[in-house]
mmCIF file of N, CA and C and ligand atoms in Angstrom:
data_model
loop_
_atom_site.group_PDB
_atom_site.id
_atom_site.type_symbol
_atom_site.label_atom_id
_atom_site.label_comp_id
_atom_site.label_asym_id
_atom_site.label_seq_id
_atom_site.Cartn_x
_atom_site.Cartn_y
_atom_site.Cartn_z
ATOM 1 N N MET A 1 -14.977 46.922 10.925
ATOM 2 C CA MET A 1 -15.249 45.406 10.449
ATOM 3 C C MET A 1 -15.488 45.438 9.455
ATOM 4 N N SER A 2 -15.352 44.447 8.444
ATOM 5 C CA SER A 2 -15.516 44.210 7.075
ATOM 6 C C SER A 2 -16.903 43.487 6.938
ATOM 7 N N THR A 3 -17.811 43.544 5.855
ATOM 8 C CA THR A 3 -18.935 43.020 5.864
ATOM 9 C C THR A 3 -18.923 41.611 5.220
ATOM 10 N N TRP A 4 -19.780 40.767 5.619
ATOM 11 C CA TRP A 4 -19.838 39.186 5.108
ATOM 12 C C TRP A 4 -20.238 38.927 4.041
ATOM 13 N N THR A 5 -19.924 38.291 3.069
ATOM 14 C CA THR A 5 -21.110 37.989 1.630
ATOM 15 C C THR A 5 -21.289 36.531 2.343
ATOM 16 N N THR A 6 -22.546 35.964 1.621
ATOM 17 C CA THR A 6 -22.989 34.656 1.797
ATOM 18 C C THR A 6 -21.595 33.535 1.464
ATOM 19 N N ALA A 7 -20.992 33.868 0.267
ATOM 20 C CA ALA A 7 -20.041 32.855 -0.171
ATOM 21 C C ALA A 7 -18.954 32.791 1.115
ATOM 22 N N GLN A 8 -18.669 33.858 1.651
ATOM 23 C CA GLN A 8 -17.515 33.658 2.836
ATOM 24 C C GLN A 8 -18.368 32.796 3.975
ATOM 25 N N ILE A 9 -19.525 33.407 4.294
ATOM 26 C CA ILE A 9 -20.027 32.522 5.307
ATOM 27 C C ILE A 9 -20.006 31.304 5.031
ATOM 28 N N ASP A 10 -20.317 30.621 3.886
ATOM 29 C CA ASP A 10 -20.108 29.257 3.325
ATOM 30 C C ASP A 10 -19.104 28.768 3.872
ATOM 31 N N VAL A 11 -17.747 29.568 3.244
ATOM 32 C CA VAL A 11 -16.353 29.036 3.500
ATOM 33 C C VAL A 11 -16.211 28.483 5.195
ATOM 34 N N ILE A 12 -16.965 29.316 5.958
ATOM 35 C CA ILE A 12 -16.843 29.004 7.396
ATOM 36 C C ILE A 12 -17.489 27.296 7.722
ATOM 37 N N ARG A 13 -18.722 27.041 7.088
ATOM 38 C CA ARG A 13 -19.353 25.999 6.825
ATOM 39 C C ARG A 13 -18.366 25.126 6.429
ATOM 40 N N GLU A 14 -17.863 25.362 5.409
ATOM 41 C CA GLU A 14 -17.131 24.465 4.637
ATOM 42 C C GLU A 14 -15.695 23.752 5.044
ATOM 43 N N VAL A 15 -15.169 25.197 5.737
ATOM 44 C CA VAL A 15 -13.826 24.764 6.246
ATOM 45 C C VAL A 15 -13.556 24.777 7.803
ATOM 46 N N GLY A 16 -14.813 25.091 8.556
ATOM 47 C CA GLY A 16 -14.798 25.081 9.639
ATOM 48 C C GLY A 16 -14.255 24.095 10.613
ATOM 49 N N TYR A 17 -14.195 22.705 10.033
ATOM 50 C CA TYR A 17 -13.837 21.698 10.645
ATOM 51 C C TYR A 17 -12.110 21.893 10.853
ATOM 52 N N LYS A 18 -11.654 22.857 9.875
ATOM 53 C CA LYS A 18 -10.120 22.839 10.106
ATOM 54 C C LYS A 18 -9.813 23.969 11.082
ATOM 55 N N GLY A 19 -10.638 24.561 11.724
ATOM 56 C CA GLY A 19 -10.670 25.489 12.793
ATOM 57 C C GLY A 19 -10.470 26.959 12.303
ATOM 58 N N VAL A 20 -10.450 28.017 12.954
ATOM 59 C CA VAL A 20 -10.529 29.473 12.643
ATOM 60 C C VAL A 20 -9.570 29.954 11.889
ATOM 61 N N GLN A 21 -8.158 29.476 12.167
ATOM 62 C CA GLN A 21 -7.076 29.921 11.217
ATOM 63 C C GLN A 21 -7.446 29.537 9.502
ATOM 64 N N ALA A 22 -7.651 28.305 9.481
ATOM 65 C CA ALA A 22 -8.159 27.665 8.282
ATOM 66 C C ALA A 22 -9.002 28.345 7.497
ATOM 67 N N VAL A 23 -10.222 28.793 8.218
ATOM 68 C CA VAL A 23 -11.347 29.953 7.540
ATOM 69 C C VAL A 23 -10.532 30.769 7.259
ATOM 70 N N HIS A 24 -9.998 31.755 8.085
ATOM 71 C CA HIS A 24 -9.294 32.951 7.916
ATOM 72 C C HIS A 24 -8.608 33.031 6.430
ATOM 73 N N ASP A 25 -7.708 31.878 6.389
ATOM 74 C CA ASP A 25 -6.631 31.646 5.119
ATOM 75 C C ASP A 25 -7.368 31.522 3.965
ATOM 76 N N ALA A 26 -8.576 30.630 4.076
ATOM 77 C CA ALA A 26 -9.459 30.352 2.742
ATOM 78 C C ALA A 26 -10.095 31.377 2.388
ATOM 79 N N ILE A 27 -10.708 32.418 3.225
ATOM 80 C CA ILE A 27 -11.571 33.716 2.776
ATOM 81 C C ILE A 27 -10.384 34.414 2.142
ATOM 82 N N LEU A 28 -9.286 34.549 2.723
ATOM 83 C CA LEU A 28 -8.047 35.536 2.229
ATOM 84 C C LEU A 28 -7.602 35.258 0.991
ATOM 85 N N GLU A 29 -7.451 33.783 0.684
ATOM 86 C CA GLU A 29 -7.221 33.236 -0.398
ATOM 87 C C GLU A 29 -8.292 33.392 -1.586
ATOM 88 N N ARG A 30 -9.104 32.963 -1.452
ATOM 89 C CA ARG A 30 -10.349 33.198 -2.327
ATOM 90 C C ARG A 30 -11.054 34.675 -2.778
ATOM 91 N N TYR A 31 -11.216 35.277 -1.455
ATOM 92 C CA TYR A 31 -11.684 36.461 -1.802
ATOM 93 C C TYR A 31 -10.752 37.745 -1.765
ATOM 94 N N GLY A 32 -9.880 37.501 -1.100
ATOM 95 C CA GLY A 32 -8.687 38.637 -0.788
ATOM 96 C C GLY A 32 -9.078 39.391 0.271
ATOM 97 N N VAL A 33 -9.923 38.970 1.055
ATOM 98 C CA VAL A 33 -10.598 39.461 2.313
ATOM 99 C C VAL A 33 -10.229 39.151 3.390
ATOM 100 N N GLU A 34 -9.616 39.954 4.189
ATOM 101 C CA GLU A 34 -8.949 39.423 5.894
ATOM 102 C C GLU A 34 -9.869 39.798 6.878
ATOM 103 N N HIS A 35 -10.670 38.866 7.586
ATOM 104 C CA HIS A 35 -11.562 39.018 8.755
ATOM 105 C C HIS A 35 -10.440 38.750 9.804
ATOM 106 N N SER A 36 -10.651 39.310 11.165
ATOM 107 C CA SER A 36 -9.648 38.787 12.130
ATOM 108 C C SER A 36 -10.483 37.541 12.518
ATOM 109 N N LEU A 37 -9.517 36.726 13.061
ATOM 110 C CA LEU A 37 -10.074 35.595 13.740
ATOM 111 C C LEU A 37 -11.029 35.760 14.873
ATOM 112 N N HIS A 38 -11.233 36.774 15.472
ATOM 113 C CA HIS A 38 -12.082 37.259 16.156
ATOM 114 C C HIS A 38 -13.725 37.374 15.734
ATOM 115 N N ALA A 39 -13.360 38.142 14.512
ATOM 116 C CA ALA A 39 -14.427 38.556 13.732
ATOM 117 C C ALA A 39 -15.279 37.193 13.234
ATOM 118 N N ILE A 40 -14.152 36.313 12.625
ATOM 119 C CA ILE A 40 -14.751 34.698 12.092
ATOM 120 C C ILE A 40 -15.477 34.061 13.299
ATOM 121 N N GLU A 41 -14.864 34.021 14.384
ATOM 122 C CA GLU A 41 -15.459 33.464 15.656
ATOM 123 C C GLU A 41 -17.130 33.858 15.885
ATOM 124 N N SER A 42 -16.893 35.241 15.741
ATOM 125 C CA SER A 42 -18.238 35.991 16.141
ATOM 126 C C SER A 42 -19.358 35.376 15.271
ATOM 127 N N GLN A 43 -18.760 35.649 13.715
ATOM 128 C CA GLN A 43 -19.638 35.245 12.803
ATOM 129 C C GLN A 43 -20.227 33.821 12.704
ATOM 130 N N ALA A 44 -18.969 32.958 13.072
ATOM 131 C CA ALA A 44 -19.544 31.518 13.171
ATOM 132 C C ALA A 44 -20.413 31.393 14.136
ATOM 133 N N SER A 45 -20.561 31.939 15.073
ATOM 134 C CA SER A 45 -21.287 31.514 16.250
ATOM 135 C C SER A 45 -22.809 32.228 15.875
ATOM 136 N N ARG A 46 -22.898 33.579 15.181
ATOM 137 C CA ARG A 46 -23.946 33.832 14.845
ATOM 138 C C ARG A 46 -24.897 32.881 13.896
ATOM 139 N N VAL A 47 -24.043 32.074 12.613
ATOM 140 C CA VAL A 47 -24.767 31.450 12.073
ATOM 141 C C VAL A 47 -24.408 29.826 12.164
ATOM 142 N N SER A 48 -24.051 29.757 13.568
ATOM 143 C CA SER A 48 -24.319 28.525 14.159
ATOM 144 C C SER A 48 -23.504 27.488 13.796
ATOM 145 N N ALA A 49 -22.210 28.102 12.924
ATOM 146 C CA ALA A 49 -21.230 26.859 12.150
ATOM 147 C C ALA A 49 -20.257 26.953 13.366
ATOM 148 N N SER A 50 -19.451 25.381 13.356
ATOM 149 C CA SER A 50 -18.695 25.060 14.207
ATOM 150 C C SER A 50 -17.396 25.197 13.496
ATOM 151 N N LEU A 51 -16.667 25.692 14.667
ATOM 152 C CA LEU A 51 -14.998 26.020 14.179
ATOM 153 C C LEU A 51 -14.072 24.945 14.914
ATOM 154 N N LYS A 52 -14.685 24.233 15.355
ATOM 155 C CA LYS A 52 -13.785 23.190 16.362
ATOM 156 C C LYS A 52 -13.283 22.177 15.169
ATOM 157 N N VAL A 53 -11.717 22.195 15.441
ATOM 158 C CA VAL A 53 -10.940 21.223 14.833
ATOM 159 C C VAL A 53 -11.429 19.798 14.724
ATOM 160 N N ARG A 54 -11.487 19.093 13.718
ATOM 161 C CA ARG A 54 -11.723 17.581 13.376
ATOM 162 C C ARG A 54 -10.797 17.080 12.546
ATOM 163 N N THR A 55 -10.417 16.013 12.966
ATOM 164 C CA THR A 55 -9.515 14.964 11.955
ATOM 165 C C THR A 55 -10.098 14.869 10.927
ATOM 166 N N GLU A 56 -9.280 14.747 9.977
ATOM 167 C CA GLU A 56 -9.593 14.598 8.387
ATOM 168 C C GLU A 56 -8.602 13.323 7.921
ATOM 169 N N CYS A 57 -9.209 12.595 7.350
ATOM 170 C CA CYS A 57 -8.450 11.448 6.705
ATOM 171 C C CYS A 57 -7.682 12.110 5.305
ATOM 172 N N PRO A 58 -6.347 12.065 5.113
ATOM 173 C CA PRO A 58 -5.682 12.719 4.202
ATOM 174 C C PRO A 58 -6.038 11.789 2.798
ATOM 175 N N SER A 59 -6.504 10.690 3.054
ATOM 176 C CA SER A 59 -6.853 9.967 1.986
ATOM 177 C C SER A 59 -8.111 9.815 1.238
ATOM 178 N N CYS A 60 -9.214 9.783 2.080
ATOM 179 C CA CYS A 60 -10.694 9.718 1.840
ATOM 180 C C CYS A 60 -11.283 11.004 1.889
ATOM 181 N N HIS A 61 -10.643 11.676 2.902
ATOM 182 C CA HIS A 61 -11.174 13.171 3.406
ATOM 183 C C HIS A 61 -12.263 12.985 4.333
ATOM 184 N N ALA A 62 -12.500 11.964 4.893
ATOM 185 C CA ALA A 62 -13.654 11.668 5.813
ATOM 186 C C ALA A 62 -13.324 12.530 7.006
ATOM 187 N N VAL A 63 -14.194 13.309 7.499
ATOM 188 C CA VAL A 63 -13.973 14.342 8.680
ATOM 189 C C VAL A 63 -14.428 13.565 9.978
ATOM 190 N N GLY A 64 -13.489 13.762 11.152
ATOM 191 C CA GLY A 64 -14.032 13.740 12.384
ATOM 192 C C GLY A 64 -13.813 12.123 12.640
ATOM 193 N N VAL A 65 -12.816 11.382 11.881
ATOM 194 C CA VAL A 65 -12.514 10.027 12.054
ATOM 195 C C VAL A 65 -11.219 9.780 12.599
ATOM 196 N N ARG A 66 -11.017 8.849 13.391
ATOM 197 C CA ARG A 66 -9.887 8.222 14.129
ATOM 198 C C ARG A 66 -8.737 7.864 13.156
ATOM 199 N N ILE A 67 -7.740 8.784 13.604
ATOM 200 C CA ILE A 67 -6.586 8.553 12.563
ATOM 201 C C ILE A 67 -5.632 7.389 12.982
ATOM 202 N N ASN A 68 -4.991 6.618 12.195
ATOM 203 C CA ASN A 68 -4.323 5.438 12.924
ATOM 204 C C ASN A 68 -2.842 6.434 12.960
ATOM 205 N N ARG A 69 -2.197 6.235 14.011
ATOM 206 C CA ARG A 69 -0.846 6.976 14.237
ATOM 207 C C ARG A 69 0.111 6.595 13.609
ATOM 208 N N GLN A 70 0.055 5.119 13.420
ATOM 209 C CA GLN A 70 1.318 4.757 12.649
ATOM 210 C C GLN A 70 1.046 5.005 10.616
ATOM 211 N N SER A 71 -0.057 4.864 10.399
ATOM 212 C CA SER A 71 -0.293 5.298 8.748
ATOM 213 C C SER A 71 -0.891 6.499 8.327
ATOM 214 N N GLY A 72 -1.144 7.256 9.487
ATOM 215 C CA GLY A 72 -1.863 8.670 9.407
ATOM 216 C C GLY A 72 -3.098 8.620 8.456
ATOM 217 N N LEU A 73 -3.703 7.437 8.580
ATOM 218 C CA LEU A 73 -5.092 7.351 7.574
ATOM 219 C C LEU A 73 -6.130 6.765 8.488
ATOM 220 N N CYS A 74 -7.458 6.843 8.204
ATOM 221 C CA CYS A 74 -8.559 6.467 8.727
ATOM 222 C C CYS A 74 -8.006 4.988 8.686
ATOM 223 N N ARG A 75 -9.312 4.548 9.730
ATOM 224 C CA ARG A 75 -9.012 2.994 9.665
ATOM 225 C C ARG A 75 -9.201 2.372 8.544
ATOM 226 N N ARG A 76 -10.323 2.680 7.924
ATOM 227 C CA ARG A 76 -10.817 2.047 6.563
ATOM 228 C C ARG A 76 -9.537 1.864 5.488
ATOM 229 N N CYS A 77 -9.085 3.239 5.458
ATOM 230 C CA CYS A 77 -7.727 3.727 4.454
ATOM 231 C C CYS A 77 -6.482 2.769 4.702
ATOM 232 N N THR A 78 -6.421 2.667 6.220
ATOM 233 C CA THR A 78 -5.361 1.629 6.514
ATOM 234 C C THR A 78 -5.481 0.297 6.237
ATOM 235 N N ILE A 79 -6.689 -0.176 6.424
ATOM 236 C CA ILE A 79 -6.958 -1.470 5.889
ATOM 237 C C ILE A 79 -7.064 -1.782 4.465
ATOM 238 N N GLN A 80 -7.301 -0.701 3.754
ATOM 239 C CA GLN A 80 -7.289 -0.861 2.310
ATOM 240 C C GLN A 80 -5.890 -0.915 1.998
ATOM 241 N N GLU A 81 -5.088 -0.153 2.522
ATOM 242 C CA GLU A 81 -3.535 0.022 2.225
ATOM 243 C C GLU A 81 -2.944 -1.337 2.525
ATOM 244 N N HIS A 82 -3.364 -1.931 3.443
ATOM 245 C CA HIS A 82 -2.797 -3.198 3.781
ATOM 246 C C HIS A 82 -3.327 -4.603 2.636
ATOM 247 N N VAL A 83 -4.612 -4.448 2.195
ATOM 248 C CA VAL A 83 -5.288 -5.018 1.099
ATOM 249 C C VAL A 83 -4.397 -4.788 -0.108
ATOM 250 N N ASP A 84 -4.175 -3.662 -0.275
ATOM 251 C CA ASP A 84 -3.506 -3.563 -1.472
ATOM 252 C C ASP A 84 -2.081 -3.737 -1.639
ATOM 253 N N GLU A 85 -1.354 -3.830 -0.598
ATOM 254 C CA GLU A 85 0.004 -4.135 -0.313
ATOM 255 C C GLU A 85 -0.098 -5.775 -0.396
ATOM 256 N N GLU A 86 -0.927 -6.536 0.178
ATOM 257 C CA GLU A 86 -0.927 -8.061 0.247
ATOM 258 C C GLU A 86 -1.447 -8.373 -0.942
ATOM 259 N N GLN A 87 -2.185 -7.580 -1.907
ATOM 260 C CA GLN A 87 -2.347 -8.128 -3.133
ATOM 261 C C GLN A 87 -1.443 -7.982 -3.918
ATOM 262 N N ALA A 88 -0.625 -7.238 -4.186
ATOM 263 C CA ALA A 88 0.573 -6.914 -4.886
ATOM 264 C C ALA A 88 1.427 -7.900 -4.865
ATOM 265 N N PHE A 89 1.513 -8.597 -3.415
ATOM 266 C CA PHE A 89 2.455 -9.370 -2.958
ATOM 267 C C PHE A 89 1.949 -10.752 -3.476
ATOM 268 N N ASN A 90 0.591 -11.059 -3.487
ATOM 269 C CA ASN A 90 -0.306 -12.329 -4.463
ATOM 270 C C ASN A 90 0.071 -12.361 -5.452
ATOM 271 N N ASP A 91 0.182 -11.053 -6.182
ATOM 272 C CA ASP A 91 0.404 -10.774 -7.600
ATOM 273 C C ASP A 91 1.660 -11.476 -7.924
ATOM 274 N N VAL A 92 2.814 -11.347 -7.368
ATOM 275 C CA VAL A 92 4.288 -11.661 -7.626
ATOM 276 C C VAL A 92 4.244 -13.141 -7.178
ATOM 277 N N LEU A 93 3.653 -13.594 -6.110
ATOM 278 C CA LEU A 93 3.719 -15.082 -6.090
ATOM 279 C C LEU A 93 2.926 -15.993 -6.888
ATOM 280 N N GLU A 94 1.562 -15.397 -7.199
ATOM 281 C CA GLU A 94 0.941 -16.067 -8.441
ATOM 282 C C GLU A 94 1.927 -16.388 -9.549
ATOM 283 N N ALA A 95 2.645 -15.306 -10.068
ATOM 284 C CA ALA A 95 3.545 -15.070 -11.239
ATOM 285 C C ALA A 95 4.482 -16.158 -11.121
ATOM 286 N N GLU A 96 5.173 -15.871 -9.617
ATOM 287 C CA GLU A 96 6.273 -17.103 -9.543
ATOM 288 C C GLU A 96 6.022 -18.644 -9.689
ATOM 289 N N ALA A 97 4.719 -18.750 -9.005
ATOM 290 C CA ALA A 97 4.125 -19.989 -8.906
ATOM 291 C C ALA A 97 3.899 -20.737 -10.289
ATOM 292 N N ALA A 98 3.057 -19.609 -10.851
ATOM 293 C CA ALA A 98 2.665 -19.916 -12.468
ATOM 294 C C ALA A 98 4.130 -20.246 -13.374
ATOM 295 N N GLY A 99 5.149 -19.597 -13.074
ATOM 296 C CA GLY A 99 6.562 -19.811 -13.860
ATOM 297 C C GLY A 99 6.920 -20.969 -13.695
ATOM 298 N N CYS A 100 6.524 -21.931 -12.678
ATOM 299 C CA CYS A 100 7.028 -23.144 -12.307
ATOM 300 C C CYS A 100 6.676 -24.223 -13.144
ATOM 301 N N ASP A 101 5.203 -24.191 -13.422
ATOM 302 C CA ASP A 101 4.692 -25.103 -14.445
ATOM 303 C C ASP A 101 4.605 -24.763 -15.930
ATOM 304 N N ASP A 102 4.321 -23.414 -16.219
ATOM 305 C CA ASP A 102 4.466 -23.005 -17.547
ATOM 306 C C ASP A 102 4.635 -21.375 -17.411
ATOM 307 N N GLY A 103 4.622 -21.123 -19.018
ATOM 308 C CA GLY A 103 5.233 -19.554 -18.862
ATOM 309 C C GLY A 103 6.419 -19.601 -19.759
ATOM 310 N N PRO A 104 6.691 -18.174 -20.240
ATOM 311 C CA PRO A 104 7.779 -17.952 -21.499
ATOM 312 C C PRO A 104 8.952 -18.526 -20.963
ATOM 313 N N GLU A 105 9.208 -18.354 -19.654
ATOM 314 C CA GLU A 105 10.696 -19.071 -19.362
ATOM 315 C C GLU A 105 10.824 -20.464 -19.584
ATOM 316 N N ILE A 106 9.861 -21.277 -19.422
ATOM 317 C CA ILE A 106 10.041 -22.661 -19.715
ATOM 318 C C ILE A 106 9.845 -22.846 -21.199
ATOM 319 N N ASP A 107 9.180 -21.937 -21.862
ATOM 320 C CA ASP A 107 9.007 -22.265 -23.239
ATOM 321 C C ASP A 107 10.564 -22.046 -23.584
ATOM 322 N N GLU A 108 11.207 -21.001 -23.496
ATOM 323 C CA GLU A 108 12.426 -20.766 -23.768
ATOM 324 C C GLU A 108 13.662 -21.915 -23.451
ATOM 325 N N LEU A 109 13.258 -22.160 -22.120
ATOM 326 C CA LEU A 109 14.121 -23.411 -21.910
ATOM 327 C C LEU A 109 14.145 -24.651 -22.848
ATOM 328 N N GLU A 110 12.639 -25.093 -23.202
ATOM 329 C CA GLU A 110 12.409 -25.973 -23.788
ATOM 330 C C GLU A 110 12.671 -25.920 -25.437
ATOM 331 N N ARG A 111 12.768 -24.976 -25.796
ATOM 332 C CA ARG A 111 13.656 -24.628 -26.922
ATOM 333 C C ARG A 111 15.171 -24.614 -27.239
ATOM 334 N N LYS A 112 15.708 -24.062 -25.885
ATOM 335 C CA LYS A 112 16.983 -24.325 -25.783
ATOM 336 C C LYS A 112 17.612 -25.726 -25.736
ATOM 337 N N TRP A 113 16.851 -26.335 -24.871
ATOM 338 C CA TRP A 113 16.867 -27.643 -25.040
ATOM 339 C C TRP A 113 16.636 -28.500 -26.439
ATOM 340 N N ALA A 114 15.708 -28.224 -26.864
ATOM 341 C CA ALA A 114 15.758 -29.032 -28.286
ATOM 342 C C ALA A 114 16.722 -28.732 -29.072
ATOM 343 N N GLN A 115 17.214 -27.390 -29.389
ATOM 344 C CA GLN A 115 18.378 -26.908 -30.002
ATOM 345 C C GLN A 115 19.676 -27.749 -29.789
ATOM 346 N N LEU A 116 19.784 -27.739 -28.367
ATOM 347 C CA LEU A 116 20.973 -28.480 -28.239
ATOM 348 C C LEU A 116 21.040 -29.904 -28.364
ATOM 349 N N ARG A 117 19.742 -30.372 -28.154
ATOM 350 C CA ARG A 117 19.636 -31.942 -28.635
ATOM 351 C C ARG A 117 20.278 -31.966 -29.949
ATOM 352 N N GLN A 118 19.568 -31.187 -31.158
ATOM 353 C CA GLN A 118 19.619 -31.344 -32.439
ATOM 354 C C GLN A 118 21.248 -31.312 -32.663
ATOM 355 N N LYS A 119 21.684 -30.282 -32.082
ATOM 356 C CA LYS A 119 23.315 -29.494 -32.324
ATOM 357 C C LYS A 119 24.135 -30.761 -32.245
ATOM 358 N N ASN A 120 23.648 -31.621 -30.842
ATOM 359 C CA ASN A 120 24.731 -32.604 -30.551
ATOM 360 C C ASN A 120 24.436 -33.936 -31.144
ATOM 361 N N SER A 121 23.202 -34.111 -31.843
ATOM 362 C CA SER A 121 23.338 -35.310 -32.622
ATOM 363 C C SER A 121 23.591 -35.048 -33.999
ATOM 364 N N ARG A 122 23.833 -33.921 -34.362
ATOM 365 C CA ARG A 122 24.529 -33.524 -35.647
ATOM 366 C C ARG A 122 26.253 -33.944 -35.510
ATOM 367 N N LEU A 123 26.522 -33.301 -34.210
ATOM 368 C CA LEU A 123 27.756 -33.605 -34.295
ATOM 369 C C LEU A 123 28.319 -34.921 -34.056
ATOM 370 N N MET A 124 27.305 -35.773 -33.161
ATOM 371 C CA MET A 124 27.755 -37.159 -33.153
ATOM 372 C C MET A 124 27.830 -37.978 -34.223
ATOM 373 N N ARG A 125 26.799 -37.689 -35.337
ATOM 374 C CA ARG A 125 26.752 -38.091 -36.794
ATOM 375 C C ARG A 125 27.789 -38.029 -37.605
ATOM 376 N N LYS A 126 28.133 -36.549 -37.609
ATOM 377 C CA LYS A 126 29.202 -35.803 -38.528
ATOM 378 C C LYS A 126 30.592 -36.484 -38.205
ATOM 379 N N HIS A 127 30.890 -36.654 -36.760
ATOM 380 C CA HIS A 127 32.143 -37.169 -36.471
ATOM 381 C C HIS A 127 31.957 -38.728 -35.500
ATOM 382 N N ASN A 128 30.948 -39.077 -35.909
ATOM 383 C CA ASN A 128 30.812 -40.431 -35.397
ATOM 384 C C ASN A 128 31.363 -40.461 -33.839
ATOM 385 N N LEU A 129 30.540 -39.651 -33.288
ATOM 386 C CA LEU A 129 30.688 -39.741 -31.499
ATOM 387 C C LEU A 129 29.858 -40.493 -30.675
ATOM 388 N N LYS A 130 30.280 -41.050 -29.635
ATOM 389 C CA LYS A 130 29.339 -41.750 -28.940
ATOM 390 C C LYS A 130 28.525 -40.783 -28.511
ATOM 391 N N GLY A 131 27.413 -41.576 -28.404
ATOM 392 C CA GLY A 131 26.057 -40.790 -27.656
ATOM 393 C C GLY A 131 26.079 -40.932 -25.978
ATOM 394 N N LYS A 132 25.200 -40.278 -25.576
ATOM 395 C CA LYS A 132 25.301 -40.107 -24.105
ATOM 396 C C LYS A 132 24.952 -41.509 -23.272
ATOM 397 N N ARG A 133 24.152 -42.406 -24.006
ATOM 398 C CA ARG A 133 24.026 -43.565 -23.375
ATOM 399 C C ARG A 133 25.347 -44.569 -23.629
ATOM 400 N N GLU A 134 25.783 -44.400 -24.785
ATOM 401 C CA GLU A 134 26.898 -45.329 -24.811
ATOM 402 C C GLU A 134 28.195 -44.871 -23.867
ATOM 403 N N ARG A 135 28.099 -43.937 -23.433
ATOM 404 C CA ARG A 135 29.498 -43.043 -22.734
ATOM 405 C C ARG A 135 29.208 -43.621 -21.007
ATOM 406 N N LEU A 136 27.821 -44.307 -20.653
ATOM 407 C CA LEU A 136 27.669 -44.540 -19.512
ATOM 408 C C LEU A 136 28.649 -45.695 -18.979
HETATM 409 ZN ZN1 ZN B 201 -9.406 7.631 4.957
#
């Protein structure tokens, strides 16, 4: 049986909520020491640390929360996702609605209209052509 360092015991407290295998892997990865799963369980009970697997929200990392099956996130993060999505849609709608009254698209159309009117009146003057009203 290998000895335990304080740092390794801290890993039990830190990662314990992910279960005994996660503690095993974390200690092996960080300290290159392999404790058996049984040794980890004994050590955990000795220092009164829990190895009970608890859920963790992958987004906010809250532990022991209920995970929404559809989103895979906790309730708050799920709602936050809805809010972000709705906000993005609102941005699109606001931009579209604003575009009906003013905006670069309308400025461009007005410029084009003015250019065409000028061009047409020049053509009418030059070639003595009938204007729009005279044609009705
Ligand atoms: Zn969350």
